[in-house]
Amino acid sequence: QVQLKESGGGLVQAGGSLRLSCAASGRTFGGYAMGWFRQVPGKERDFVAAISWGASNTGYADSVKGRFTISRDNAENTVYLQMNSLKPEDTALYFCAARSAFGISAYYTAALQYNYWGQGTQVTVSS
């Protein structure tokens, strides 16, 4: 129903910035809450950021608060993750995710709450 494709990952030095994008096809982002997760080998897929359908509410993992910003452009069917002040511990494969929203203000922080996933984009932060 919804296909997601991440882009914008790459190699960056500590303290630098990257902006990840997640483009949707098949259906628009209208009516969907969105999230970003990240995963490293041998580790659980961790919550990073989430945004409600109407973009009025956002949530962040404590580890990225103040550094990362999630946003969305429903007209472009795209969700973004602006990552500033990157640290080596931010190195991971980053996934975007979507799910039908319970109202325009709801957002979700658990991977199991999402049913559409992209393939991931690699972010590597060097020290």
PDB file of C-alpha atoms in Angstrom:
ATOM      1  CA  GLN A   1       0.000   0.000   0.000  1.00  0.00           C
ATOM      2  CA  VAL A   2       2.714   2.444   1.038  1.00  0.00           C
ATOM      3  CA  GLN A   3       6.314   2.170  -0.070  1.00  0.00           C
ATOM      4  CA  LEU A   4       8.977   4.190   1.705  1.00  0.00           C
ATOM      5  CA  LYS A   5      12.463   4.980   0.487  1.00  0.00           C
ATOM      6  CA  GLU A   6      15.092   6.717   2.583  1.00  0.00           C
ATOM      7  CA  SER A   7      17.907   8.841   1.230  1.00  0.00           C
ATOM      8  CA  GLY A   8      20.477  11.319   2.444  1.00  0.00           C
ATOM      9  CA  GLY A   9      22.710   9.082   4.491  1.00  0.00           C
ATOM     10  CA  GLY A  10      26.449   9.129   4.201  1.00  0.00           C
ATOM     11  CA  LEU A  11      29.735   9.631   5.963  1.00  0.00           C
ATOM     12  CA  VAL A  12      30.159  12.721   8.079  1.00  0.00           C
ATOM     13  CA  GLN A  13      32.607  13.879  10.709  1.00  0.00           C
ATOM     14  CA  ALA A  14      31.546  14.299  14.305  1.00  0.00           C
ATOM     15  CA  GLY A  15      29.839  17.628  14.783  1.00  0.00           C
ATOM     16  CA  GLY A  16      28.548  17.693  11.240  1.00  0.00           C
ATOM     17  CA  SER A  17      25.027  17.522   9.895  1.00  0.00           C
ATOM     18  CA  LEU A  18      22.945  15.386   7.591  1.00  0.00           C
ATOM     19  CA  ARG A  19      19.374  15.599   6.427  1.00  0.00           C
ATOM     20  CA  LEU A  20      17.590  12.341   5.784  1.00  0.00           C
ATOM     21  CA  SER A  21      14.556  12.153   3.550  1.00  0.00           C
ATOM     22  CA  CYS A  22      11.875   9.522   3.269  1.00  0.00           C
ATOM     23  CA  ALA A  23       9.719   9.589   0.169  1.00  0.00           C
ATOM     24  CA  ALA A  24       6.443   7.729  -0.040  1.00  0.00           C
ATOM     25  CA  SER A  25       4.820   6.126  -3.031  1.00  0.00           C
ATOM     26  CA  GLY A  26       1.620   4.220  -3.521  1.00  0.00           C
ATOM     27  CA  ARG A  27      -0.279   6.456  -1.134  1.00  0.00           C
ATOM     28  CA  THR A  28       0.301   9.883   0.300  1.00  0.00           C
ATOM     29  CA  PHE A  29       1.368  10.650   3.848  1.00  0.00           C
ATOM     30  CA  GLY A  30      -2.055  12.053   4.481  1.00  0.00           C
ATOM     31  CA  GLY A  31      -3.560  10.170   7.397  1.00  0.00           C
ATOM     32  CA  TYR A  32      -0.245   8.604   8.435  1.00  0.00           C
ATOM     33  CA  ALA A  33       1.926   9.145  11.440  1.00  0.00           C
ATOM     34  CA  MET A  34       5.625   8.808  10.711  1.00  0.00           C
ATOM     35  CA  GLY A  35       8.709   7.789  12.591  1.00  0.00           C
ATOM     36  CA  TRP A  36      12.441   7.352  12.305  1.00  0.00           C
ATOM     37  CA  PHE A  37      14.290   4.418  13.827  1.00  0.00           C
ATOM     38  CA  ARG A  38      17.887   3.285  13.736  1.00  0.00           C
ATOM     39  CA  GLN A  39      19.664  -0.009  14.107  1.00  0.00           C
ATOM     40  CA  VAL A  40      23.217  -1.273  14.394  1.00  0.00           C
ATOM     41  CA  PRO A  41      24.294  -4.908  13.972  1.00  0.00           C
ATOM     42  CA  GLY A  42      23.428  -7.016  16.971  1.00  0.00           C
ATOM     43  CA  LYS A  43      21.258  -4.321  18.517  1.00  0.00           C
ATOM     44  CA  GLU A  44      17.564  -3.638  18.790  1.00  0.00           C
ATOM     45  CA  ARG A  45      15.919  -1.256  16.372  1.00  0.00           C
ATOM     46  CA  ASP A  46      15.670   1.921  18.414  1.00  0.00           C
ATOM     47  CA  PHE A  47      13.249   4.778  18.283  1.00  0.00           C
ATOM     48  CA  VAL A  48      14.690   8.093  17.125  1.00  0.00           C
ATOM     49  CA  ALA A  49      11.853  10.490  16.347  1.00  0.00           C
ATOM     50  CA  ALA A  50       8.172  10.532  15.492  1.00  0.00           C
ATOM     51  CA  ILE A  51       5.706  13.020  14.098  1.00  0.00           C
ATOM     52  CA  SER A  52       1.947  13.129  13.988  1.00  0.00           C
ATOM     53  CA  TRP A  53      -0.131  13.257  10.841  1.00  0.00           C
ATOM     54  CA  GLY A  54      -0.791  16.950  11.309  1.00  0.00           C
ATOM     55  CA  ALA A  55       2.807  17.640  12.395  1.00  0.00           C
ATOM     56  CA  SER A  56       1.540  19.319  15.545  1.00  0.00           C
ATOM     57  CA  ASN A  57       3.177  16.774  17.847  1.00  0.00           C
ATOM     58  CA  THR A  58       6.648  15.298  17.787  1.00  0.00           C
ATOM     59  CA  GLY A  59       8.603  12.987  20.017  1.00  0.00           C
ATOM     60  CA  TYR A  60      12.309  12.234  20.315  1.00  0.00           C
ATOM     61  CA  ALA A  61      14.577   9.758  21.957  1.00  0.00           C
ATOM     62  CA  ASP A  62      16.496  11.330  24.815  1.00  0.00           C
ATOM     63  CA  SER A  63      19.748  10.648  23.015  1.00  0.00           C
ATOM     64  CA  VAL A  64      18.840  12.946  20.114  1.00  0.00           C
ATOM     65  CA  LYS A  65      16.794  15.687  21.762  1.00  0.00           C
ATOM     66  CA  GLY A  66      18.101  19.097  20.858  1.00  0.00           C
ATOM     67  CA  ARG A  67      20.124  17.736  17.953  1.00  0.00           C
ATOM     68  CA  PHE A  68      17.635  16.047  15.634  1.00  0.00           C
ATOM     69  CA  THR A  69      14.462  17.498  14.167  1.00  0.00           C
ATOM     70  CA  ILE A  70      11.738  15.540  12.439  1.00  0.00           C
ATOM     71  CA  SER A  71       9.467  17.301   9.990  1.00  0.00           C
ATOM     72  CA  ARG A  72       7.144  16.441   7.170  1.00  0.00           C
ATOM     73  CA  ASP A  73       5.840  17.901   3.964  1.00  0.00           C
ATOM     74  CA  ASN A  74       2.589  16.159   3.230  1.00  0.00           C
ATOM     75  CA  ALA A  75       2.249  17.899  -0.125  1.00  0.00           C
ATOM     76  CA  GLU A  76       5.527  16.286  -1.177  1.00  0.00           C
ATOM     77  CA  ASN A  77       4.812  12.983   0.593  1.00  0.00           C
ATOM     78  CA  THR A  78       8.134  13.276   2.366  1.00  0.00           C
ATOM     79  CA  VAL A  79       9.327  13.124   5.950  1.00  0.00           C
ATOM     80  CA  TYR A  80      12.698  14.506   7.004  1.00  0.00           C
ATOM     81  CA  LEU A  81      15.158  14.014   9.792  1.00  0.00           C
ATOM     82  CA  GLN A  82      17.557  16.903  10.235  1.00  0.00           C
ATOM     83  CA  MET A  83      20.538  15.663  12.209  1.00  0.00           C
ATOM     84  CA  ASN A  84      22.914  18.209  13.696  1.00  0.00           C
ATOM     85  CA  SER A  85      25.894  17.904  16.010  1.00  0.00           C
ATOM     86  CA  LEU A  86      26.316  14.306  14.978  1.00  0.00           C
ATOM     87  CA  LYS A  87      28.212  11.949  17.231  1.00  0.00           C
ATOM     88  CA  PRO A  88      29.923   8.633  16.463  1.00  0.00           C
ATOM     89  CA  GLU A  89      27.226   6.873  18.484  1.00  0.00           C
ATOM     90  CA  ASP A  90      24.681   8.098  15.933  1.00  0.00           C
ATOM     91  CA  THR A  91      26.191   5.698  13.409  1.00  0.00           C
ATOM     92  CA  ALA A  92      23.458   3.306  12.321  1.00  0.00           C
ATOM     93  CA  LEU A  93      21.144   2.239   9.564  1.00  0.00           C
ATOM     94  CA  TYR A  94      18.246   4.671   9.689  1.00  0.00           C
ATOM     95  CA  PHE A  95      14.729   3.583   8.780  1.00  0.00           C
ATOM     96  CA  CYS A  96      11.602   5.565   8.238  1.00  0.00           C
ATOM     97  CA  ALA A  97       8.262   4.072   9.125  1.00  0.00           C
ATOM     98  CA  ALA A  98       4.595   4.854   8.688  1.00  0.00           C
ATOM     99  CA  ARG A  99       1.284   3.811  10.129  1.00  0.00           C
ATOM    100  CA  SER A 100      -2.271   4.971   9.870  1.00  0.00           C
ATOM    101  CA  ALA A 101      -2.825   7.607  12.506  1.00  0.00           C
ATOM    102  CA  PHE A 102      -5.355   7.735  15.281  1.00  0.00           C
ATOM    103  CA  GLY A 103      -6.297  11.320  14.676  1.00  0.00           C
ATOM    104  CA  ILE A 104      -4.062  14.121  13.478  1.00  0.00           C
ATOM    105  CA  SER A 105      -2.248  14.624  16.782  1.00  0.00           C
ATOM    106  CA  ALA A 106      -1.083  11.092  17.602  1.00  0.00           C
ATOM    107  CA  TYR A 107       2.468   9.867  17.240  1.00  0.00           C
ATOM    108  CA  TYR A 108       4.057   6.534  18.044  1.00  0.00           C
ATOM    109  CA  THR A 109       7.407   5.556  19.506  1.00  0.00           C
ATOM    110  CA  ALA A 110       7.470   1.747  19.297  1.00  0.00           C
ATOM    111  CA  ALA A 111       8.601  -0.119  16.211  1.00  0.00           C
ATOM    112  CA  LEU A 112       5.753  -2.591  16.606  1.00  0.00           C
ATOM    113  CA  GLN A 113       3.285   0.236  16.155  1.00  0.00           C
ATOM    114  CA  TYR A 114       4.368   0.760  12.548  1.00  0.00           C
ATOM    115  CA  ASN A 115       3.470  -1.424   9.603  1.00  0.00           C
ATOM    116  CA  TYR A 116       5.273   0.265   6.701  1.00  0.00           C
ATOM    117  CA  TRP A 117       9.047   0.474   6.552  1.00  0.00           C
ATOM    118  CA  GLY A 118      11.733   1.694   4.217  1.00  0.00           C
ATOM    119  CA  GLN A 119      14.912  -0.204   3.438  1.00  0.00           C
ATOM    120  CA  GLY A 120      17.147   2.106   5.416  1.00  0.00           C
ATOM    121  CA  THR A 121      19.930   4.557   4.716  1.00  0.00           C
ATOM    122  CA  GLN A 122      23.335   4.283   6.327  1.00  0.00           C
ATOM    123  CA  VAL A 123      24.676   7.095   8.476  1.00  0.00           C
ATOM    124  CA  THR A 124      28.283   6.862   9.567  1.00  0.00           C
ATOM    125  CA  VAL A 125      29.816   9.458  11.858  1.00  0.00           C
ATOM    126  CA  SER A 126      33.574   9.462  12.183  1.00  0.00           C
ATOM    127  CA  SER A 127      35.516  10.861  15.101  1.00  0.00           C
TER     128      SER A 127
END
